[in-house]
Short mmCIF file of C-alpha atoms in Angstrom, two decimals:
data_model
loop_
_atom_site.label_atom_id
_atom_site.label_comp_id
_atom_site.label_asym_id
_atom_site.label_seq_id
_atom_site.Cartn_x
_atom_site.Cartn_y
_atom_site.Cartn_z
CA MET L 1234 110.58 120.72 88.59
CA THR L 1235 108.39 121.03 91.68
CA LYS L 1236 108.91 118.38 94.36
CA ASP L 1237 106.25 117.16 96.72
CA VAL L 1238 107.38 117.02 100.34
CA ILE L 1239 106.15 114.26 102.66
CA ALA L 1240 106.21 114.18 106.44
CA LEU L 1241 106.28 110.65 107.89
CA THR L 1242 105.30 111.15 111.52
CA GLU L 1243 105.40 108.74 114.46
CA ARG L 1244 102.30 110.17 116.12
CA MET L 1245 98.94 111.11 114.68
CA PRO L 1246 98.81 114.70 113.38
CA ASP L 1247 95.87 116.55 114.88
CA ALA L 1248 94.43 119.89 113.79
CA LEU L 1249 96.68 121.88 116.15
CA SER L 1250 99.91 120.20 114.99
CA VAL L 1251 99.00 120.67 111.31
CA LEU L 1252 98.19 124.32 111.99
CA ALA L 1253 101.50 124.75 113.82
CA GLY L 1254 103.30 123.27 110.83
CA LEU L 1255 101.50 125.57 108.43
CA LEU L 1256 102.43 128.59 110.53
CA ALA L 1257 106.08 127.86 109.77
CA GLY L 1258 105.51 130.38 107.01
CA GLY L 1259 104.67 133.13 109.48
CA PRO L 1260 101.49 135.03 110.35
CA GLU L 1261 101.35 136.84 106.99
CA LEU L 1262 99.97 133.72 105.29
CA LEU L 1263 96.36 132.51 105.30
CA VAL L 1264 95.09 128.98 105.99
CA GLU L 1265 92.07 127.77 104.03
CA THR L 1266 90.44 124.46 103.12
CA ALA L 1267 89.55 123.01 99.72
CA GLY L 1268 88.08 119.81 98.33
CA GLU L 1269 85.32 119.65 100.94
CA GLY L 1270 87.92 119.79 103.71
CA ALA L 1271 90.18 117.06 102.27
CA VAL L 1272 92.92 119.58 101.42
CA VAL L 1273 94.33 122.39 103.58
CA GLN L 1274 95.90 125.26 101.66
CA LEU L 1275 98.48 127.81 102.75
CA CYS L 1276 97.70 130.96 100.79
CA GLY L 1277 99.40 134.27 100.20
CA ALA L 1278 97.89 137.59 101.21
CA ASP L 1279 96.14 137.67 97.81
CA GLY L 1280 94.32 134.40 98.66
CA ARG L 1281 96.08 132.29 96.05
CA PRO L 1282 97.40 128.87 97.20
CA LEU L 1283 101.12 128.40 97.82
CA VAL L 1284 101.09 124.96 99.47
CA SER L 1285 98.35 122.30 99.49
CA VAL L 1286 98.37 119.68 102.26
CA GLU L 1287 96.47 116.39 102.04
CA VAL L 1288 94.61 114.94 105.02
CA PRO L 1289 97.04 112.74 107.04
CA LEU L 1290 96.94 109.06 106.06
CA MET L 1291 97.77 106.35 108.59
CA LEU L 1292 100.04 103.63 107.19
CA GLN L 1293 99.22 100.30 108.82
CA VAL L 1294 100.94 98.30 106.06
CA PRO L 1295 104.67 97.55 106.47
CA GLY L 1296 106.80 98.58 103.53
CA GLU L 1297 104.39 101.01 101.86
CA ALA L 1298 106.58 104.08 102.41
CA VAL L 1299 109.67 102.25 101.15
CA ARG L 1300 107.78 100.91 98.10
CA LEU L 1301 106.96 104.43 96.97
CA LEU L 1302 109.85 106.52 98.35
CA GLY L 1303 112.75 104.07 98.39
CA PRO L 1304 115.16 102.86 101.11
CA GLY L 1305 115.45 105.16 104.11
CA ALA L 1306 111.76 106.05 104.21
CA GLU L 1307 110.90 103.61 106.99
CA LEU L 1308 110.52 104.79 110.59
CA SER L 1309 112.36 103.10 113.45
CA GLY L 1310 109.29 102.28 115.58
CA ASP L 1311 107.07 99.21 115.26
CA GLY L 1312 103.79 101.13 115.24
CA PRO L 1313 102.01 102.74 112.30
CA ALA L 1314 103.25 105.91 110.64
CA TRP L 1315 101.26 108.86 109.31
CA TRP L 1316 101.84 110.10 105.76
CA VAL L 1317 101.25 113.85 105.32
CA GLU L 1318 101.86 115.14 101.79
CA ALA L 1319 102.47 118.79 100.97
CA ARG L 1320 102.50 120.06 97.38
CA ALA L 1321 104.03 123.41 96.48
CA ALA L 1322 102.52 125.65 93.80
CA ALA L 1323 104.49 125.60 90.56
CA GLY L 1324 106.31 128.72 89.47
CA VAL L 1325 106.85 130.03 93.02
CA PRO L 1326 110.38 129.18 94.26
CA GLN L 1327 109.56 130.10 97.86
CA ALA L 1328 106.54 127.75 97.87
CA GLU L 1329 108.77 124.67 97.92
CA GLN L 1330 110.58 126.12 100.93
CA LEU L 1331 107.24 126.60 102.64
CA ALA L 1332 106.31 122.96 101.95
CA GLY L 1333 109.63 121.77 103.36
CA ALA L 1334 109.31 123.99 106.42
CA PHE L 1335 105.80 122.66 107.06
CA ALA L 1336 106.97 119.02 106.90
CA ALA L 1337 110.01 119.69 109.07
CA ARG L 1338 107.97 121.54 111.70
CA LEU L 1339 105.44 118.68 111.78
CA THR L 1340 108.12 116.03 112.36
CA MET L 1341 109.73 118.18 115.07
CA LEU L 1342 106.41 118.15 116.92
CA LEU L 1343 105.39 114.52 116.31
CA GLY L 1344 108.63 112.66 115.61
CA GLY L 1345 109.51 111.05 112.31
CA LYS L 1346 111.31 112.17 109.18
CA VAL L 1347 110.90 114.32 106.07
CA TRP L 1348 111.10 113.03 102.50
CA PRO L 1349 113.16 114.05 100.66
CA PRO L 1350 115.52 114.73 103.57
CA ASP L 1351 117.21 117.57 101.69
CA ALA L 1352 113.97 119.34 100.75
CA PRO L 1353 114.33 123.15 100.67
CA GLY L 1354 113.07 124.79 103.82
CA THR L 1355 113.81 121.89 106.19
CA VAL L 1356 116.88 123.58 107.67
CA GLY L 1357 115.96 126.19 110.26
CA ALA L 1358 112.29 125.24 110.15
CA ALA L 1359 111.83 126.23 113.79
CA ARG L 1360 111.83 129.88 112.82
CA PRO L 1361 109.30 131.43 110.40
CA LEU L 1362 110.39 132.00 106.80
CA ASP L 1363 110.59 135.43 105.25
CA VAL L 1364 107.50 135.43 103.03
CA SER L 1365 107.52 139.09 102.12
CA GLY L 1366 107.16 139.63 98.41
CA ILE L 1367 105.87 136.13 97.61
CA THR L 1368 103.30 136.21 94.80
CA ALA L 1369 101.44 133.04 93.94
CA VAL L 1370 100.40 132.03 90.47
CA PRO L 1371 96.66 132.16 89.76
CA ALA L 1372 94.70 129.15 90.98
CA PRO L 1373 93.90 126.67 88.18
CA ALA L 1374 90.56 127.29 86.54
CA ALA L 1375 89.47 123.76 87.43
CA ALA L 1376 90.03 124.47 91.14
CA GLN L 1377 92.54 121.59 91.34
CA PRO L 1378 95.48 122.51 93.61
CA ALA L 1379 97.57 119.71 92.11
CA VAL L 1380 97.37 120.96 88.50
CA ASP L 1381 100.44 122.95 87.48
CA MET L 1382 99.13 124.06 84.06
CA LEU L 1383 95.62 123.91 82.65
CA THR L 1384 94.69 124.39 78.99
CA ASP L 1385 91.58 123.64 76.98
CA ARG L 1386 93.12 120.29 76.00
CA ALA L 1387 95.26 119.14 78.92
CA ALA L 1388 95.89 119.28 82.66
CA VAL L 1389 99.66 119.17 83.25
CA VAL L 1390 101.06 117.85 86.54
CA LEU L 1391 104.78 118.07 87.39
CA GLN L 1392 106.30 115.27 89.46
CA ASP L 1393 109.79 114.53 90.78
CA ARG L 1394 109.86 111.51 93.08
CA PRO L 1395 111.30 107.96 92.80
CA VAL L 1396 107.90 106.40 92.06
CA VAL L 1397 104.83 108.37 90.96
CA PRO L 1398 101.94 106.79 92.89
CA MET L 1399 98.22 107.13 92.26
CA THR L 1400 97.73 109.41 95.24
CA SER L 1401 94.32 110.70 96.24
CA TRP L 1402 95.00 114.08 94.66
CA LEU L 1403 96.33 112.58 91.40
CA SER L 1404 93.31 110.28 91.08
CA GLU L 1405 91.05 113.28 91.66
CA VAL L 1406 92.88 115.21 88.94
CA LEU L 1407 92.49 112.24 86.58
CA ARG L 1408 88.76 112.08 87.28
CA ALA L 1409 88.31 115.82 86.76
CA THR L 1410 90.29 115.90 83.50
CA VAL L 1411 88.30 113.00 82.03
CA GLU L 1412 85.03 114.68 82.98
CA SER L 1413 86.17 117.93 81.33
CA ASP L 1414 87.29 116.15 78.11
CA ARG L 1415 90.94 116.93 78.78
CA SER L 1416 94.04 114.75 78.83
CA LEU L 1417 96.08 114.30 82.00
CA GLN L 1418 99.78 114.76 81.23
CA VAL L 1419 102.26 113.85 83.99
CA VAL L 1420 105.70 115.40 83.42
CA THR L 1421 108.74 113.90 85.17
CA PRO L 1422 112.55 113.85 84.99
CA PRO L 1423 114.06 110.67 83.48
CA HIS L 1424 114.88 109.08 86.85
CA CYS L 1425 111.21 108.76 87.88
CA ARG L 1426 109.14 105.58 87.56
CA LEU L 1427 105.41 104.86 87.70
CA SER L 1428 103.72 102.57 90.19
CA THR L 1429 101.69 99.74 88.71
CA PRO L 1430 98.31 101.37 89.54
CA THR L 1431 99.45 104.67 87.99
CA ARG L 1432 100.68 102.92 84.84
CA LEU L 1433 97.46 100.92 84.43
CA LEU L 1434 95.25 103.98 84.87
CA LEU L 1435 97.30 106.18 82.54
CA GLN L 1436 97.19 103.46 79.89
CA SER L 1437 93.41 103.12 80.19
CA MET L 1438 92.54 106.83 80.20
CA PRO L 1439 93.18 109.81 77.88
CA SER L 1440 96.55 110.60 79.44
CA ARG L 1441 100.28 110.69 78.81
CA TRP L 1442 103.54 110.23 80.72
CA VAL L 1443 105.87 112.99 79.53
CA VAL L 1444 109.57 112.43 80.30
CA GLN L 1445 112.13 115.21 80.03
CA ASP L 1446 115.16 114.38 77.88
CA GLU L 1447 118.23 116.53 77.25
CA ARG L 1448 118.55 115.33 73.66
CA CYS L 1449 115.05 115.32 72.19
CA GLY L 1450 113.27 117.53 74.71
CA TYR L 1451 110.39 115.25 75.74
CA TYR L 1452 109.19 111.72 75.02
CA ASP L 1453 106.38 109.39 76.08
CA GLY L 1454 107.64 107.21 78.93
CA LEU L 1455 105.40 104.27 77.94
CA THR L 1456 105.84 104.25 74.15
CA GLY L 1457 109.05 106.19 73.54
CA ALA L 1458 107.40 108.57 71.04
CA VAL L 1459 109.16 111.94 70.86
CA LEU L 1460 106.78 114.67 72.03
CA THR L 1461 106.46 118.36 71.40
CA TRP L 1462 104.26 121.05 72.92
CA GLN L 1463 101.72 122.04 70.31
CA ASP L 1464 98.14 123.27 70.39
CA ASP L 1465 98.21 123.51 74.22
CA ALA L 1466 99.24 119.88 74.88
CA PHE L 1467 102.14 117.46 74.51
CA SER L 1468 101.63 115.57 71.24
CA PRO L 1469 103.74 113.20 69.10
CA ALA L 1470 106.33 114.97 66.96
CA ARG L 1471 106.51 114.29 63.21
CA ASP L 1472 109.60 114.00 61.02
CA GLU L 1473 109.85 114.92 57.34
CA ASN L 1474 108.10 111.64 56.45
CA GLY L 1475 105.22 112.33 58.79
CA GLU L 1476 106.32 109.60 61.20
CA THR L 1477 106.94 109.90 64.95
CA PRO L 1478 110.53 109.12 65.97
CA VAL L 1479 111.35 107.10 69.07
CA ALA L 1480 113.61 108.71 71.66
CA ASP L 1481 117.10 107.18 71.96
CA ALA L 1482 116.82 107.30 75.75
CA PHE L 1483 113.79 104.99 75.58
CA THR L 1484 115.68 102.18 73.82
CA GLU L 1485 119.22 102.67 75.15
CA GLU L 1486 118.37 101.72 78.75
CA ALA L 1487 116.71 98.44 77.83
CA ARG L 1488 118.66 95.45 79.15
CA GLN L 1489 117.98 91.95 80.43
CA THR L 1490 118.03 91.63 84.21
CA GLY L 1491 116.37 88.28 84.77
CA GLU L 1492 113.47 89.95 86.57
CA ARG L 1493 109.94 88.94 85.57
CA GLN L 1494 106.32 89.71 86.33
CA LEU L 1495 103.27 87.47 86.43
CA SER L 1496 99.99 89.28 85.79
CA VAL L 1497 96.59 87.69 86.42
CA SER L 1498 93.56 89.66 85.22
CA PHE L 1499 90.08 88.33 85.86
CA ARG L 1500 86.44 89.28 86.26
CA THR L 1501 83.83 87.81 88.55
CA LEU L 1502 80.08 88.35 88.65
CA HIS L 1503 77.88 87.98 91.75
CA ARG L 1504 74.21 88.19 92.50
CA PRO L 1505 73.55 91.35 94.59
CA THR L 1506 72.45 89.52 97.74
CA ALA L 1507 72.33 91.04 101.22
CA ASP L 1508 75.09 88.74 102.50
CA LEU L 1509 77.52 89.35 99.60
CA VAL L 1510 81.10 90.01 100.78
CA LEU L 1511 83.50 91.28 98.10
CA GLY L 1512 87.21 90.64 97.67
CA GLY L 1513 87.05 86.86 98.06
CA ALA L 1514 88.32 86.12 94.55
CA LEU L 1515 91.26 88.49 94.93
CA GLU L 1516 92.16 87.05 98.32
CA ALA L 1517 91.96 83.51 96.91
CA ALA L 1518 94.28 84.49 94.06
CA TRP L 1519 96.70 86.16 96.47
CA ARG L 1520 96.84 83.08 98.71
CA ALA L 1521 97.26 80.70 95.77
CA LEU L 1522 100.12 82.68 94.26
CA THR L 1523 101.93 83.94 97.38
CA GLY L 1524 100.84 81.65 100.21
CA ALA L 1525 99.41 84.54 102.24
CA PRO L 1526 96.52 87.03 102.07
CA PRO L 1527 96.96 90.65 100.93
CA ALA L 1528 98.59 92.98 103.45
CA GLY L 1529 96.76 96.24 102.80
CA TRP L 1530 94.39 98.22 100.66
CA GLY L 1531 93.07 101.72 100.04
CA THR L 1532 91.36 103.96 97.52
CA SER L 1533 94.73 105.49 96.54
CA GLU L 1534 98.46 105.11 97.13
CA PRO L 1535 99.96 104.64 99.61
CA ALA L 1536 97.53 101.89 100.59
CA GLY L 1537 97.37 102.48 104.32
CA LEU L 1538 94.63 100.15 105.59
CA THR L 1539 95.10 96.54 106.64
CA TRP L 1540 93.28 94.14 104.32
CA SER L 1541 89.60 93.75 105.17
CA ARG L 1542 86.96 92.28 102.88
CA ARG L 1543 84.25 93.63 105.16
CA GLN L 1544 85.50 97.23 104.93
CA LEU L 1545 85.93 96.89 101.17
CA THR L 1546 82.33 95.69 100.85
CA GLU L 1547 81.02 98.51 103.04
CA LEU L 1548 82.83 101.10 100.93
CA ALA L 1549 81.51 99.68 97.65
CA TYR L 1550 77.99 99.56 99.12
CA GLU L 1551 78.21 103.23 100.17
CA ARG L 1552 79.40 104.31 96.72
CA ALA L 1553 76.94 102.26 94.67
CA PRO L 1554 75.75 102.66 91.97
CA ARG L 1555 79.06 104.43 91.28
CA SER L 1556 82.05 102.14 90.75
CA THR L 1557 84.72 101.74 93.44
CA TRP L 1558 88.42 101.56 92.49
CA THR L 1559 90.96 100.34 95.05
CA VAL L 1560 94.64 99.43 95.36
CA VAL L 1561 95.68 96.24 97.17
CA VAL L 1562 99.28 95.56 98.23
CA GLY L 1563 101.38 92.75 99.65
CA THR L 1564 104.42 92.48 101.89
CA PRO L 1565 107.95 93.60 100.94
CA ASP L 1566 109.30 90.03 100.70
CA ARG L 1567 106.91 89.15 97.84
CA PRO L 1568 106.16 92.20 95.68
CA ALA L 1569 102.51 92.10 94.65
CA VAL L 1570 100.08 94.87 93.74
CA ALA L 1571 96.50 94.65 92.52
CA THR L 1572 93.84 97.04 91.35
CA LEU L 1573 90.23 96.09 92.02
CA ARG L 1574 87.22 97.85 90.54
CA VAL L 1575 83.71 97.02 91.80
CA ILE L 1576 80.98 97.82 89.28
CA ARG L 1577 77.20 97.55 89.66
CA THR L 1578 75.75 96.27 86.39
CA PRO L 1579 72.27 95.11 85.31
CA GLU L 1580 73.55 91.53 85.63
CA GLY L 1581 74.82 91.92 89.20
CA VAL L 1582 77.98 93.04 91.00
CA GLU L 1583 81.17 92.73 88.97
CA GLU L 1584 84.73 92.66 90.31
CA ASP L 1585 87.46 93.54 87.80
CA VAL L 1586 90.90 92.57 89.14
CA THR L 1587 94.47 92.85 87.86
CA LEU L 1588 97.02 91.23 90.18
CA THR L 1589 100.73 91.61 89.34
CA LEU L 1590 103.59 89.81 91.10
CA GLY L 1591 107.32 90.48 90.78
CA TYR L 1592 110.12 87.89 90.69
CA GLY L 1593 113.88 88.29 90.77
CA PRO L 1594 116.51 86.20 88.96
CA GLY L 1595 116.27 82.60 90.06
CA GLU L 1596 112.91 82.97 91.81
CA GLU L 1597 110.33 80.43 90.68
CA LEU L 1598 107.10 81.81 89.28
CA ALA L 1599 103.87 80.40 90.70
CA LEU L 1600 102.72 78.96 87.37
CA GLU L 1601 101.77 75.54 88.70
CA ALA L 1602 99.19 77.18 90.97
CA LEU L 1603 97.21 78.72 88.09
CA PRO L 1604 94.98 75.73 87.15
CA GLY L 1605 94.02 75.21 90.80
CA LEU L 1606 93.31 78.92 91.20
CA ALA L 1607 91.12 78.84 88.10
CA GLU L 1608 89.19 75.89 89.55
CA GLU L 1609 88.56 77.77 92.81
CA LEU L 1610 87.45 80.95 91.07
CA VAL L 1611 85.05 79.03 88.83
CA THR L 1612 83.47 76.97 91.59
CA ARG L 1613 83.32 79.56 94.39
CA TYR L 1614 83.56 83.10 93.04
CA GLY L 1615 81.60 83.38 89.79
CA LEU L 1616 84.55 83.73 87.42
CA THR L 1617 83.68 84.96 83.93
CA THR L 1618 87.14 85.21 82.29
CA MET L 1619 90.79 85.19 83.33
CA LEU L 1620 93.99 85.98 81.42
CA CYS L 1621 97.44 85.10 82.79
CA GLN L 1622 100.48 86.85 81.27
CA LEU L 1623 104.26 86.91 81.74
CA ARG L 1624 106.75 89.66 80.93
CA GLU L 1625 110.36 90.64 81.50
CA ALA L 1626 110.02 93.58 83.86
CA ARG L 1627 111.12 94.91 87.23
CA ARG L 1628 110.63 92.84 90.36
CA ASP L 1629 109.53 95.92 92.32
CA LEU L 1630 106.62 96.33 89.84
CA SER L 1631 107.44 99.96 89.01
CA ALA L 1632 107.57 101.07 85.37
CA PRO L 1633 110.73 102.90 84.17
CA PRO L 1634 110.69 105.36 81.24
CA HIS L 1635 112.38 102.97 78.83
CA TYR L 1636 111.42 100.00 76.72
CA GLU L 1637 110.16 96.87 78.46
CA HIS L 1638 109.05 93.73 76.69
CA PRO L 1639 105.27 93.55 76.32
CA PRO L 1640 103.45 90.82 78.25
CA LEU L 1641 102.89 87.45 76.60
CA PRO L 1642 99.77 85.35 77.35
CA TYR L 1643 100.32 82.12 79.25
CA ALA L 1644 96.80 80.87 79.94
CA PHE L 1645 93.17 81.84 79.42
CA VAL L 1646 90.14 80.75 81.45
CA LEU L 1647 86.48 80.77 80.48
CA GLY L 1648 83.80 80.68 83.16
CA PRO L 1649 80.59 78.59 83.03
CA ALA L 1650 78.34 81.37 81.72
CA GLU L 1651 80.75 82.13 78.88
CA VAL L 1652 81.11 78.43 78.09
CA GLN L 1653 77.35 78.19 77.80
CA GLU L 1654 77.28 81.23 75.53
CA ALA L 1655 80.00 79.85 73.25
CA GLY L 1656 78.57 76.34 73.32
CA ARG L 1657 80.06 73.47 75.30
CA ASP L 1658 81.28 71.57 72.24
CA THR L 1659 82.94 74.70 70.89
CA ALA L 1660 84.57 75.50 74.23
CA SER L 1661 85.88 71.97 74.78
CA ARG L 1662 87.25 71.35 71.26
CA THR L 1663 89.65 74.05 70.19
CA PRO L 1664 92.41 74.48 67.56
CA LEU L 1665 95.07 74.61 70.32
CA GLU L 1666 97.67 71.87 70.67
CA GLU L 1667 96.78 71.15 74.31
CA ARG L 1668 93.28 70.07 75.25
CA PRO L 1669 91.55 72.42 77.71
CA VAL L 1670 91.22 71.43 81.36
CA ARG L 1671 87.64 71.19 82.57
CA LEU L 1672 86.91 73.19 85.71
CA GLY L 1673 84.02 72.83 88.16
CA PRO L 1674 80.99 70.55 87.92
CA SER L 1675 80.46 68.66 84.68
CA ALA L 1676 76.90 70.02 84.39
CA ARG L 1677 78.14 73.60 84.19
CA PRO L 1678 81.89 73.63 83.63
CA GLY L 1679 84.51 76.24 82.91
CA PHE L 1680 87.71 75.60 80.91
CA TYR L 1681 91.41 76.37 81.39
CA TYR L 1682 93.37 76.86 78.15
CA ALA L 1683 97.18 76.64 78.10
CA LEU L 1684 98.66 78.96 75.48
CA GLY L 1685 102.31 77.87 75.46
CA ASP L 1686 105.34 78.91 77.48
CA ALA L 1687 104.92 82.70 77.00
CA GLU L 1688 108.40 82.91 75.52
CA THR L 1689 107.53 84.03 71.99
CA ALA L 1690 104.83 85.91 70.11
CA GLU L 1691 103.31 82.52 69.23
CA SER L 1692 101.43 82.81 72.52
CA TRP L 1693 99.53 85.79 71.12
CA ALA L 1694 98.78 83.84 67.95
CA ALA L 1695 97.42 80.96 70.05
CA LEU L 1696 95.20 83.32 72.05
CA GLU L 1697 93.89 84.90 68.86
CA ARG L 1698 93.06 81.49 67.37
CA LEU L 1699 91.26 80.51 70.57
CA LEU L 1700 89.18 83.69 70.79
CA ARG L 1701 88.18 83.51 67.11
CA HIS L 1702 87.14 79.90 67.62
CA LEU L 1703 85.07 80.70 70.73
CA ARG L 1704 83.35 83.57 68.92
CA GLY L 1705 82.58 81.44 65.88
CA VAL L 1706 84.81 83.52 63.59
CA PRO L 1707 86.51 81.56 60.77
CA PRO L 1708 90.32 81.36 60.95
CA ALA L 1709 92.11 84.30 59.35
#
């Protein structure tokens, strides 16, 4: 399994220091650029890439390196760190040594540390490696340095790191595979986990998390389905009855830890005015549920920029009419991660947000703040709908490759425009036990609907009854 190697440097890598790091492989290798200059490649004499290096990313957000790499990834200084990621070509054992030597040489020049600290090639990085006889595998047909195997049906990416983040290169691979009608298939050992943004994107796209298992071979890390390689892609296996078995490893690891997650998903709609500033609804939700604003954001993980609604708005404006997808993170003391997608629609500018917070045993969930948050989003930020859910899951918000309880709905909110569409009488008189709470001005209200305690599947039944009622569908 190929490992990515990351240099966390104390000083900003410039072109000369990156070049010096790349030359750890010796003068026989060639340095080229790809991805419109966003990726630097170290190539063999035949021109095929051995190591691909992402543009350095400044981390201004405390705790981002530790969130994705684990304890020991933090630097000792108080200033920002720079994240430089090197990815070795699959199938070339010496390529991983080259990636490690590059990262080690870079940290020798700029200070910092290499992750993982025992990466091949980090010992003796001051002297060039012996690269004679290295032959690279052919470059992927899709010109994606991060793709380890490309077929007509799938793009396969190998990963071995504590948490698989939605890095810039992985998000680019996901985009390219969707555009080419392929499935992205991320293959990992069983000790890897997915970050929340990675999990959400893989669940919403034609993709699969493939986990290696010594007993069944491979299984889907999100569903447990046993997988087999057939017709140029990982697909569900079938037993003699035509059914797909569930891997034992997926169910054996499941246990109660007392950790929980609160997820708040909502949409807002704004008129496209010249003075529109985005991110206000997300910041309001963050403050209501954590007592502080978000810490950082970015278009990929790690999220290296300090939180700025103005910069977010400028980016979305530059990319319009294309949508803009971003990651927003909190501080280490209160785990919180959000994804925010800005979409230009005929009706206006839509913000689609999913904010997830993690709680340990004994920590009190911010449930009492939800009605007040709903009121603020309705009156100030053009809320259309909001769904609040609870689940038993990890406090650090990463997804392990074993069974976790699905989320259960706790509350649902309908904005004024949706209330008007459903009819005010219909929206205010529902089959639920609790009466809805009116939000905003009486002339154009929204409604907050409590769905129970989110302890049993009855919460889903309550949500289904509510939605059928609002849509004018007779009870089942």
